Short mmCIF file of C-alpha atoms and ligand atoms in Angstrom, two decimals:
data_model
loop_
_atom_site.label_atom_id
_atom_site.label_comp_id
_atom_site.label_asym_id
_atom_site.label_seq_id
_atom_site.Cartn_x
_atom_site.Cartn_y
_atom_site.Cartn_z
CA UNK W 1 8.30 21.87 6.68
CA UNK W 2 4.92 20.51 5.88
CA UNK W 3 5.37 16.88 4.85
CA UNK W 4 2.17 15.71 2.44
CA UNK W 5 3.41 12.69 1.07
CA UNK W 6 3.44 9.98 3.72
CA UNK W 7 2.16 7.62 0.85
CA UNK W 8 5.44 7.83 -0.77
CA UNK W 9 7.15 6.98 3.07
CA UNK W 10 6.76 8.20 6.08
CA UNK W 11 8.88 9.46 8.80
CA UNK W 12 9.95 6.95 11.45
CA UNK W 13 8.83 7.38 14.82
CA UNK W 14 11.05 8.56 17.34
CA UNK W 15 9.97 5.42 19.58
CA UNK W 16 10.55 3.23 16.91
CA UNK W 17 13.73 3.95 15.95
CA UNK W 18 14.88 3.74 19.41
CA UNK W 19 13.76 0.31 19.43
CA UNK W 20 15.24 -0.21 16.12
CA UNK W 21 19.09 0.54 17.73
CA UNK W 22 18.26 -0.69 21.02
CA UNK W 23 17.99 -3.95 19.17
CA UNK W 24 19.82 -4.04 16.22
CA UNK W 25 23.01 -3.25 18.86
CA UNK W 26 21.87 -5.62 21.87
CA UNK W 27 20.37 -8.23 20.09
CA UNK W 28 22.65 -8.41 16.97
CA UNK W 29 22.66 -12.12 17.02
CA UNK W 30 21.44 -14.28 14.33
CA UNK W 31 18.23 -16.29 15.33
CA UNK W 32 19.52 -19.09 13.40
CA UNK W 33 22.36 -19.42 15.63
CA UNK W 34 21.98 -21.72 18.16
CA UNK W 35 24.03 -19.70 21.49
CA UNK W 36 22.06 -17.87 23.45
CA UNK W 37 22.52 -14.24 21.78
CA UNK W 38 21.14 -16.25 18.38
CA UNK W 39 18.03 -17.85 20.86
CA UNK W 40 17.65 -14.10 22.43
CA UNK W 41 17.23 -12.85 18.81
CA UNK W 42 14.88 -15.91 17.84
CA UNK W 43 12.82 -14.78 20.80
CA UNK W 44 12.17 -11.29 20.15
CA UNK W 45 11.45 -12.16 16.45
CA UNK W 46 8.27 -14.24 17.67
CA UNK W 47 7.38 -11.53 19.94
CA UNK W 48 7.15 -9.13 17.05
CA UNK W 49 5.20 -12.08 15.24
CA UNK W 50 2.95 -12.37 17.64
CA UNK W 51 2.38 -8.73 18.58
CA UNK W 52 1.53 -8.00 14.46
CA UNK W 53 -0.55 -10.79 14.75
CA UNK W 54 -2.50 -10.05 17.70
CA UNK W 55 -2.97 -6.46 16.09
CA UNK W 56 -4.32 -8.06 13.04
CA UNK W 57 -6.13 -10.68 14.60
CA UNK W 58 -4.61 -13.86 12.89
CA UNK W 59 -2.05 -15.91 14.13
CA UNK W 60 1.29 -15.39 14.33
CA UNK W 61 2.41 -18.67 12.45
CA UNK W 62 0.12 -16.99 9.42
CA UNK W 63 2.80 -13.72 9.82
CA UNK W 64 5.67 -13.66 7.21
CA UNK W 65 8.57 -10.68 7.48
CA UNK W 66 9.51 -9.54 4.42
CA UNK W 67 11.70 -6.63 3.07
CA UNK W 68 8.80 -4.34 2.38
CA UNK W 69 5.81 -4.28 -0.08
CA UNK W 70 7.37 -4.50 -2.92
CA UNK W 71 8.72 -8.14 -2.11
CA UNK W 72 5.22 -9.25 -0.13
CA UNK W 73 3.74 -8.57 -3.49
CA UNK W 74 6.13 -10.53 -5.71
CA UNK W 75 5.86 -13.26 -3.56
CA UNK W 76 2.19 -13.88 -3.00
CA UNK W 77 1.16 -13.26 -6.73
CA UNK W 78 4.31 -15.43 -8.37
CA UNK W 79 4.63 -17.91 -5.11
CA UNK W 80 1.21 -18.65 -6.09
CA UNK W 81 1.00 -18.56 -9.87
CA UNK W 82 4.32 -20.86 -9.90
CA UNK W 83 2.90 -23.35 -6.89
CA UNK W 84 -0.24 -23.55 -8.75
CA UNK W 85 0.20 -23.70 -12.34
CA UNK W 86 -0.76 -27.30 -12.79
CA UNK W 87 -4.09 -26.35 -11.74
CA UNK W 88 -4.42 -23.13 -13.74
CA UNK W 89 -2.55 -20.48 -15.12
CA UNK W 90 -5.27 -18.05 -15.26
CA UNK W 91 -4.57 -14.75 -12.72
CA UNK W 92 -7.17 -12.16 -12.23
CA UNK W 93 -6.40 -8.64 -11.16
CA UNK W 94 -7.34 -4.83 -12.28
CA UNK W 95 -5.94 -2.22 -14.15
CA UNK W 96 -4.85 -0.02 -11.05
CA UNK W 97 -2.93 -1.99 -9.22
CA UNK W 98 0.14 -0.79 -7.79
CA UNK W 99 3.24 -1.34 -9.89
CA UNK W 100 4.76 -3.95 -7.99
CA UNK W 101 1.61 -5.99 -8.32
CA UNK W 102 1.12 -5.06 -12.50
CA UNK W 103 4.50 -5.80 -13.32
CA UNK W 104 4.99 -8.77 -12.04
CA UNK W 105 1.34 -9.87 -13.84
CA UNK W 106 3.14 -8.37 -16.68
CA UNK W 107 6.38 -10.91 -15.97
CA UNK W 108 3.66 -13.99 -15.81
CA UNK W 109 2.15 -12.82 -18.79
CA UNK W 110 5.42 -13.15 -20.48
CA UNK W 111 5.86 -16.73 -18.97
CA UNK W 112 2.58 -18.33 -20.32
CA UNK W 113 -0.06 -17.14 -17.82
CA UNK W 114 -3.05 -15.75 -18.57
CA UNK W 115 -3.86 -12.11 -16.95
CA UNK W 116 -7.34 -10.26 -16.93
CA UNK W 117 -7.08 -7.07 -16.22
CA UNK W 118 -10.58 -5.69 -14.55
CA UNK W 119 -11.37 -2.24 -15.57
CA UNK W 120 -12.66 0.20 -13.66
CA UNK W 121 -15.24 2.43 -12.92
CA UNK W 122 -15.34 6.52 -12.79
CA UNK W 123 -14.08 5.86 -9.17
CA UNK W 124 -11.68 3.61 -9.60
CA UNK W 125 -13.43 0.75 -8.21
CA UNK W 126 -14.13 -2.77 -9.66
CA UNK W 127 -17.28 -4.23 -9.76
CA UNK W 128 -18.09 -7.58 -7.99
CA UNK W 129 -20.12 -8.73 -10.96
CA UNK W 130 -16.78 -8.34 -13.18
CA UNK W 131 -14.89 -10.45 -10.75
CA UNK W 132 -17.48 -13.29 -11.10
CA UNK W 133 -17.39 -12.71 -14.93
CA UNK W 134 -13.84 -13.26 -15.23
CA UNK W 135 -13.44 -16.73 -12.93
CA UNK W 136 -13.10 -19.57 -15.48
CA UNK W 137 -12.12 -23.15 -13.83
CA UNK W 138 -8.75 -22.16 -14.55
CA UNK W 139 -8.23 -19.51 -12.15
CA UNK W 140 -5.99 -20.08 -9.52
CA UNK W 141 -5.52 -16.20 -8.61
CA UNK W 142 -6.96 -13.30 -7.98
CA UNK W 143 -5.32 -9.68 -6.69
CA UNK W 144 -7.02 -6.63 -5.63
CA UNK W 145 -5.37 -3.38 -3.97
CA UNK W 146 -7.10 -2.51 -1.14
CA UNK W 147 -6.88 1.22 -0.79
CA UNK W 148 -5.51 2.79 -4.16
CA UNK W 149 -2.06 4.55 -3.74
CA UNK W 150 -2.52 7.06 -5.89
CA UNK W 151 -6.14 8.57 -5.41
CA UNK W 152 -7.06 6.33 -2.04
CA UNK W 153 -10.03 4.34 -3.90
CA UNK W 154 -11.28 1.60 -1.72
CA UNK W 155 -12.07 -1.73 -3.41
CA UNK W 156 -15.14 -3.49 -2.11
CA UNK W 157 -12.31 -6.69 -0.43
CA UNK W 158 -14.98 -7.66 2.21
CA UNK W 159 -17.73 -8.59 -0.83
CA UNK W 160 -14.73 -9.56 -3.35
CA UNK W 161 -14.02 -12.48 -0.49
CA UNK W 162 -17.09 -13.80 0.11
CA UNK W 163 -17.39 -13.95 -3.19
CA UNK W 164 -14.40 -16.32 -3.90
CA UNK W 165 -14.59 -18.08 -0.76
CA UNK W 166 -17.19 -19.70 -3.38
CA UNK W 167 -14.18 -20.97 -5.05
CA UNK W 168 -11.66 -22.54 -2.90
CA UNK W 169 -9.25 -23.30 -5.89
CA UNK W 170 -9.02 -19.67 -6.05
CA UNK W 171 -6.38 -17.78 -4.21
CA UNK W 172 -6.82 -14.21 -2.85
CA UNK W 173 -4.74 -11.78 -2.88
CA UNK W 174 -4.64 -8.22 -1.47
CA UNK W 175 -2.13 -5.60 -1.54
CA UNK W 176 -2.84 -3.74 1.75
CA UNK W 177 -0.15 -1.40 1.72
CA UNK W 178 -1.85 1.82 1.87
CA UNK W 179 -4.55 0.69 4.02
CA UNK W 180 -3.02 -0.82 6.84
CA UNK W 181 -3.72 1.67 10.01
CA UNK W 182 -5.91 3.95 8.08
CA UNK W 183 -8.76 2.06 6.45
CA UNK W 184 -9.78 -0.78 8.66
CA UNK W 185 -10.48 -4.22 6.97
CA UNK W 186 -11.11 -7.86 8.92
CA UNK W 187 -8.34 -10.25 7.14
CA UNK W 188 -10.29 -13.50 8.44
CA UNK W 189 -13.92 -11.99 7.80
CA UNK W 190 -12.88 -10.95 4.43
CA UNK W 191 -11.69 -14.71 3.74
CA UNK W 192 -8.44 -13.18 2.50
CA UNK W 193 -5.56 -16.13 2.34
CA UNK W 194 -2.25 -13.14 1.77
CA UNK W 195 -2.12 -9.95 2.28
CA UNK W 196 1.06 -7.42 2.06
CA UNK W 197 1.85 -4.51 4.06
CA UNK W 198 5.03 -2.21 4.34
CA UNK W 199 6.34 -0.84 7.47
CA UNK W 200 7.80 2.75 6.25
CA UNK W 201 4.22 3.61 4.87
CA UNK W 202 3.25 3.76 8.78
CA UNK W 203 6.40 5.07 10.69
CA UNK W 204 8.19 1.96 10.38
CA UNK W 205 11.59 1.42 9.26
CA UNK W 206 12.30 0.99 5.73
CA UNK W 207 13.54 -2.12 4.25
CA UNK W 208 10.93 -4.12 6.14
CA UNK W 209 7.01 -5.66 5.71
CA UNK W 210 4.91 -8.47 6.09
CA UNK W 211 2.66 -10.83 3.72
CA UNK W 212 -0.05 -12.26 6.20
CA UNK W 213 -0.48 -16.21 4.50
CA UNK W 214 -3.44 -18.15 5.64
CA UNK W 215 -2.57 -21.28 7.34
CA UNK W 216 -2.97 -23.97 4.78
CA UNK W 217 -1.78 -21.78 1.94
CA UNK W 218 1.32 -22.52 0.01
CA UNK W 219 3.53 -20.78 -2.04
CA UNK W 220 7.03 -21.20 -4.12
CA UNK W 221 9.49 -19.85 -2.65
CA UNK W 222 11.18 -16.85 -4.89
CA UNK W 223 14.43 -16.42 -2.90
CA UNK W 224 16.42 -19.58 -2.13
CA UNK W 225 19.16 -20.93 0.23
CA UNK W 226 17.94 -21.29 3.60
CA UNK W 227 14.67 -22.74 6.08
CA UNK W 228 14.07 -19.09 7.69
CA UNK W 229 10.67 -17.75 7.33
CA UNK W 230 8.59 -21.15 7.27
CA UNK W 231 11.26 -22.00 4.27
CA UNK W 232 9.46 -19.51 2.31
CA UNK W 233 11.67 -16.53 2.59
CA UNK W 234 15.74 -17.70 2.65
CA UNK W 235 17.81 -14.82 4.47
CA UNK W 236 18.97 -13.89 7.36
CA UNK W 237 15.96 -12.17 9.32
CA UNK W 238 16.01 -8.31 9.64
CA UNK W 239 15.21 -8.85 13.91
CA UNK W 240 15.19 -5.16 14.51
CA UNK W 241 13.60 -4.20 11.70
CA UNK W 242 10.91 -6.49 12.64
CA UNK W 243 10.65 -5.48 15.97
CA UNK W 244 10.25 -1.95 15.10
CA UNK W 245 7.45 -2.57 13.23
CA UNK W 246 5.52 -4.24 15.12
CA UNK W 247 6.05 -1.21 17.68
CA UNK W 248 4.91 1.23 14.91
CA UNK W 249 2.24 -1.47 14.00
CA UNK W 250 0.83 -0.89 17.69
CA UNK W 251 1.55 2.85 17.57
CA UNK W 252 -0.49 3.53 14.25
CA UNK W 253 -3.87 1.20 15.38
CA UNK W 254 -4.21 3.35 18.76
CA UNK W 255 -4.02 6.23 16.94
CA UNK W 256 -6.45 5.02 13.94
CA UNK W 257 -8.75 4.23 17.23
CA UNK W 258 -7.97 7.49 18.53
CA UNK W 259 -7.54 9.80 15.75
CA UNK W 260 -9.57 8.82 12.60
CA UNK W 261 -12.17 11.60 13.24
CA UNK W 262 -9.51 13.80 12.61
CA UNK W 263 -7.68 12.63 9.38
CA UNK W 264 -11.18 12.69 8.19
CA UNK W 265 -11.60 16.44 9.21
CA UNK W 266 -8.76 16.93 6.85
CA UNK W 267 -9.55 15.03 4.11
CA UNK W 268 -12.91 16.32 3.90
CA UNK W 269 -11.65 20.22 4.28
CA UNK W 270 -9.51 19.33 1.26
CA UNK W 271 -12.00 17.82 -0.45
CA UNK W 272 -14.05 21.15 -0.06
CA UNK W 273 -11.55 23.74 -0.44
CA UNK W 274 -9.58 22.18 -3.16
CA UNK W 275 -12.25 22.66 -6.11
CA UNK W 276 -12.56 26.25 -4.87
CA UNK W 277 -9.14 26.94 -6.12
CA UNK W 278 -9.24 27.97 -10.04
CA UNK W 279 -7.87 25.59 -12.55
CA UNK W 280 -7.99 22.62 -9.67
CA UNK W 281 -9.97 19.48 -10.31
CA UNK W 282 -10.48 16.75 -7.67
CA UNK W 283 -9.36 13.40 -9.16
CA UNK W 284 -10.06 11.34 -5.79
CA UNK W 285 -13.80 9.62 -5.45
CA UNK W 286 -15.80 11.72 -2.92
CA UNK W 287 -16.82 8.52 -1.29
CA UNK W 288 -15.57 5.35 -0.18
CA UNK W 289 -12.45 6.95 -0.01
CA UNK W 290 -9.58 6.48 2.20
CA UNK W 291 -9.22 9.58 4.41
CA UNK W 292 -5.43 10.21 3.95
CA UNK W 293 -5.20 9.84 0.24
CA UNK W 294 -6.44 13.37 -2.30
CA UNK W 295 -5.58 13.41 -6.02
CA UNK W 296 -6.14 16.21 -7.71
CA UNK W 297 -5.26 18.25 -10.90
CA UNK W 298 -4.06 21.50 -12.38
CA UNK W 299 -4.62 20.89 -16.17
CA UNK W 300 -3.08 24.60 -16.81
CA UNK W 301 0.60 23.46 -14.82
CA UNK W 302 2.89 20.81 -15.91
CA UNK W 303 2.69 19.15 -12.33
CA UNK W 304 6.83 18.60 -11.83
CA UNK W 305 6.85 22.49 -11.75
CA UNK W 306 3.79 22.92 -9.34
CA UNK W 307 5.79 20.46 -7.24
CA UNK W 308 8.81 22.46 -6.82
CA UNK W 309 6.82 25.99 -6.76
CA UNK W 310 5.51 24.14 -3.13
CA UNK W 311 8.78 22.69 -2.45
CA UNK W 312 10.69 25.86 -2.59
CA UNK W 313 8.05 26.81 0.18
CA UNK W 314 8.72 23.97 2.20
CA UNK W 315 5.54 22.09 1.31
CA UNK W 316 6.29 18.38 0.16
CA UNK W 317 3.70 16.31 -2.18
CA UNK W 318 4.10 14.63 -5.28
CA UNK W 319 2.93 14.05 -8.50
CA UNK W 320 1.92 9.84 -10.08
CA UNK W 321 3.82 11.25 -13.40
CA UNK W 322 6.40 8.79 -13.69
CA UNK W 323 9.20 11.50 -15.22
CA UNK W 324 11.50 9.77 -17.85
CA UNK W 325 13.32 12.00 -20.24
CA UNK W 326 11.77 14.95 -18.31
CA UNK W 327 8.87 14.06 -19.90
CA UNK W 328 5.28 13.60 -17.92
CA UNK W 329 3.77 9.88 -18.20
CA UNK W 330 0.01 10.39 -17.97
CA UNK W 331 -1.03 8.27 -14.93
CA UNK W 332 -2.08 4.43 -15.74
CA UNK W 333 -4.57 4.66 -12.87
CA UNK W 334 -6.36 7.88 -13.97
CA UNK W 335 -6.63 6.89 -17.70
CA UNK W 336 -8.37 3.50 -16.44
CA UNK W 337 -10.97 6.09 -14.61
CA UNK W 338 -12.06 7.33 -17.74
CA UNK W 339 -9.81 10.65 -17.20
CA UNK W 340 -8.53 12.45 -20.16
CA UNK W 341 -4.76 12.42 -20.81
CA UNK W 342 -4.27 15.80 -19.67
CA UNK W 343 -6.12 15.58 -16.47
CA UNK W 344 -4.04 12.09 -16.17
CA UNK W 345 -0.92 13.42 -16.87
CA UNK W 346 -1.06 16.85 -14.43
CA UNK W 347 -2.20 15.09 -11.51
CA UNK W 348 -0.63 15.87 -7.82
CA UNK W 349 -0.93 13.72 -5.01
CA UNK W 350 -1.20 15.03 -1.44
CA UNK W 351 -0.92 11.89 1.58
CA UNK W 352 -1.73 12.90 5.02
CA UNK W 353 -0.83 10.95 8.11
CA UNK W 354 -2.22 11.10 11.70
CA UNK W 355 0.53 13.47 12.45
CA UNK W 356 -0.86 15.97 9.89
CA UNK W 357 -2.38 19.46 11.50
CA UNK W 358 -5.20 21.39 9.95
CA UNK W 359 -2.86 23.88 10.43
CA UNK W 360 -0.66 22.75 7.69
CA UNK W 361 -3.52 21.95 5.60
CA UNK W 362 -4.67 25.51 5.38
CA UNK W 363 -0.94 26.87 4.87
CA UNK W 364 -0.66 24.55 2.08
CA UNK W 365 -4.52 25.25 0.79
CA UNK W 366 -2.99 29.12 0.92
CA UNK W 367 -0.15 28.58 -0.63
CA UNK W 368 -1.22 26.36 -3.48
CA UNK W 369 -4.19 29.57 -4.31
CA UNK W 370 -1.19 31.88 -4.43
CA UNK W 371 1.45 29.80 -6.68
CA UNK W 372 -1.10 28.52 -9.30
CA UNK W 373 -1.94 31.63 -10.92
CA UNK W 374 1.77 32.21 -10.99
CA UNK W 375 2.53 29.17 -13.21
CA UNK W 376 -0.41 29.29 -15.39
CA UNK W 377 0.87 28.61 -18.83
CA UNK W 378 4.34 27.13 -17.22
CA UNK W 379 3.23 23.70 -19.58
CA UNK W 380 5.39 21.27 -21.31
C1 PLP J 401 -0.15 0.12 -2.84
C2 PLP J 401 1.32 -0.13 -2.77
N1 PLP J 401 1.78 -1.38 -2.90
C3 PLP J 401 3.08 -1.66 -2.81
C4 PLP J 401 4.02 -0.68 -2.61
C5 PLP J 401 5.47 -1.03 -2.52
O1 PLP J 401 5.89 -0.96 -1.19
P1 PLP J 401 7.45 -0.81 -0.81
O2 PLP J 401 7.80 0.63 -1.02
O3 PLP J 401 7.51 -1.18 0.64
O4 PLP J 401 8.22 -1.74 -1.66
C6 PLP J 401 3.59 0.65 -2.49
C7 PLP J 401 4.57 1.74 -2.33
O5 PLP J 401 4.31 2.89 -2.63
C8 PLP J 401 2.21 0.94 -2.56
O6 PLP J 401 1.74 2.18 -2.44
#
C-alpha cells in the first residue's frame, strides 16, 4: 500500500495507540469524580495539558481539548462572534478557508453578522494590505488558515498578527490544522489569541484536538451542561484520547526537527517530476508552500476515475471534488486562485507524511505516467 493522503487522516502510531488502551482501560475514571481513580484521571489529563503546551510553548491553562478540528473551529469563530457581538458583528476571513471554518461564517451570516471574504491571489495567499482594508471599528474577528488543506498554501500568520495586534478589539483566529508538525509557526510571536489543531492529521487518535485560547480571551460556550474544560467545553473529557495526543504531539515535533529535510526532498521531486507527466498541471504554489501538501491536475480525466485507476494499484490519494450525485464540484479553493473550472474541478490531491519513502513517491510518479494515457478521454 502506498498511503498519500495523510491530509485526509493519518494512521495512528503504534506508540500511541498503546497509550491510548493502556489508558483508556487503567485510567477509565472520570476526572470529575472525586475518588482516587477520578483524581488519577484528572492527573494525567494535566499532564497531557502541559506536555502540548510545553511543545507549543504556551501554557497549559491556554490548552483546550476538543473533539477534533472541526469543533476547535466552531468554537473559536462562533464563541467569539456570539461573546462579542455587542461590540461588533463584523468577521473577517478568506475565501479558502477550510469548510468547517466557511460554513460556520456562512451560519453567522445567516444570523446578522457581517462576513468579508478576502480573495486571493494566484497562490492562494491573502495579502496583508487586504486585511488592513477590510478592519472597520466593527470588527471583532478575524480567521485565517494557516497552511491550506487542499494545495498546502501558507498564509503570511506571523505579519497578519502583528498587524492586528494593532487592534486589540480584534480577535485572531487561526485554523492550524494542517500545519501543526509540518510548517512551524510561533503562537505567542505571531500574537495569535486561538488556534485549532486535530490530532488524527498527525498520528493521533481520531475524535480528539485542541483550540490553544490566549489567557484573557473569552468565548461562549457552544456545548452546555457542565464546568469541564475552563466551563467552555461541557462533557465528559476524552482522558485517553488526550493523552495520546499529546504523545503523537511529541512524536511528530522530533521528527519535524529530525526529518523536514526529507519531506522536502519529496515534495520538491514531485514538484519536478509531476509537470513532466503529459496532461498534468501543478495546482500547488512553488513557494511558500507546505512540504507535505501537492495539488495537481489532469484536465483530460474526470479525477474520481484517476483515483480508483491508483487505488486498484494500491496507491491512495484523493481528489477536493466534493462528489454529490456522482457529479464533480469544481473546487471552491482553486476557483478563488483564478483557476478555470476545469482545472478546478479535475484536481487530485497527494499528502505526504514523515513516514512517506521516496520510494513510494517514484512507484506512484510511475504509475500515475502509465494509467493517465489509459484514461484519456474517460471524462464526465
Ligand atoms: C484545514 C482543516 N481544518 C479543519 C479540519 C477539520 O478537522 P477534523 O477532521 O478534525 O474535524 C480539516 C480536516 O480535513 C482541515 O484540513
Amino acid at each position: 500500500m502506498i498511503y498519500l493522503d495523510n491530509s485526509a487522516t493519518t494512521r495512528p502510531h503504534q506508540d500511541v495507540l498503546e497509550t491510548y488502551t493502556k489508558v483508556s482501560y487503567d485510567y477509565f475514571g472520570n476526572p470529575s469524580s472525586l475518588h482516587t481513580l477520578g483524581m488519577e484521571a484528572e492527573g494525567l489529563l494535566t499532564k497531557a495539558r502541559s506536555a502540548i503546551a510545553d511543545q507549543l510553548h504556551v501554557s497549559a491553562k491556554e490548552i483546550l481539548f476538543t473533539s477534533g478540528g472541526t469543533e476547535g473551529n466552531n468554537l473559536a469563530i462562533k464563541g467569539t462572534a456570539y461573546h462579542k457581538k455587542s461590540r461588533g458583528r463584523h468577521l473577517i476571513t478568506t475565501e479558502v478557508e477550510h469548510a468547517s471554518s466557511y460554513e460556520t461564517y456562512k451560519e453567522l451570516e445567516a444570523d446578522g453578522f457581517e462576513v468579508t471574504y478576502l480573495s486571493v491571489d494566484s497562490n492562494g495567499r491573502v495579502s496583508l494590505e487586504d486585511v488592513k482594508k477590510a478592519i472597520r471599528k466593527e470588527t471583532i474577528l478575524v480567521s485565517i488558515i494557516h497552511v491550506n488543506n487542499e494545495t498546502g498554501t501558507i498564509q503570511p500568520i506571523e505579519e497578519i498578527g502583528q498587524l492586528l495586534s494593532h487592534f486589540p478589539q480584534v480577535r485572531f483566529h487561526v485554523d492550524d490544522v494542517q500545519g501543526i508538525t509540518k510548517v512551524p509557526l510561533n503562537i505567542k510571536k505571531a500574537k495569535i489569541d486561538l488556534l485549532t489543531a486535530s490530532a488524527h492529521k498527525f498520528h493521533g487518535v481520531r475524535g480528539t484536538g485542541m483550540l490553544y485560547v490566549r489567557n484573557g480571551v473569552r468565548l461562549k460556550p457552544q456545548i452546555h451542561g457542565g464546568v469541564q474544560e475552563m466551563e467552555v467545553r461541557s462533557g465528559t473529557e476524552h482522558v485517553a484520547g488526550a493523552v495520546a495526543m499529546a504523545r503523537a504531539l511529541r512524536m511528530e515535533m522530533e521528527k519535524a526537527q529530525k526529518e523536514k529535510s526529507h519531506l522536502v526532498k519529496l515534495h520538491s521531486k514531485l514538484i519536478h517530476s509531476l509537470p513532466t507527466i503529459d496532461g498534468v498541471t501543478i495546482n500547488s504554489p512553488l513557494e511558500k508552500s507546505a512540504p507535505h501538501i501537492i495539488n495537481f491536475s489532469v484536465e483530460s480525466i474526470k479525477p474520481e476515475v484517476l483515483i480508483q485507476s491508483l487505488s486498484a494499484k494500491k496507491i491512495y490519494v484523493s481528489t477536493k471534488s466534493a462528489c454529490s450525485s456522482k457529479l464533480a464540484e469544481p473546487s471552491r479553493v482553486l476557483l478563488a486562485m483564478g483557476k478555470n473550472s476545469t482545472a478546478a474541478g479535475s484536481a487530485i490531491r497527494v499528502s505526504l507524511s514523515y513516514e512517506t519513502t521516496e520510494k513510494e513517491i517514484d512507484v506512484f510518479l510511475r504509475e500515475l505516467k502509465k494509467i493517465i494515457p489509459t484514461l484519456v478521454g474517460v471524462r464526465k
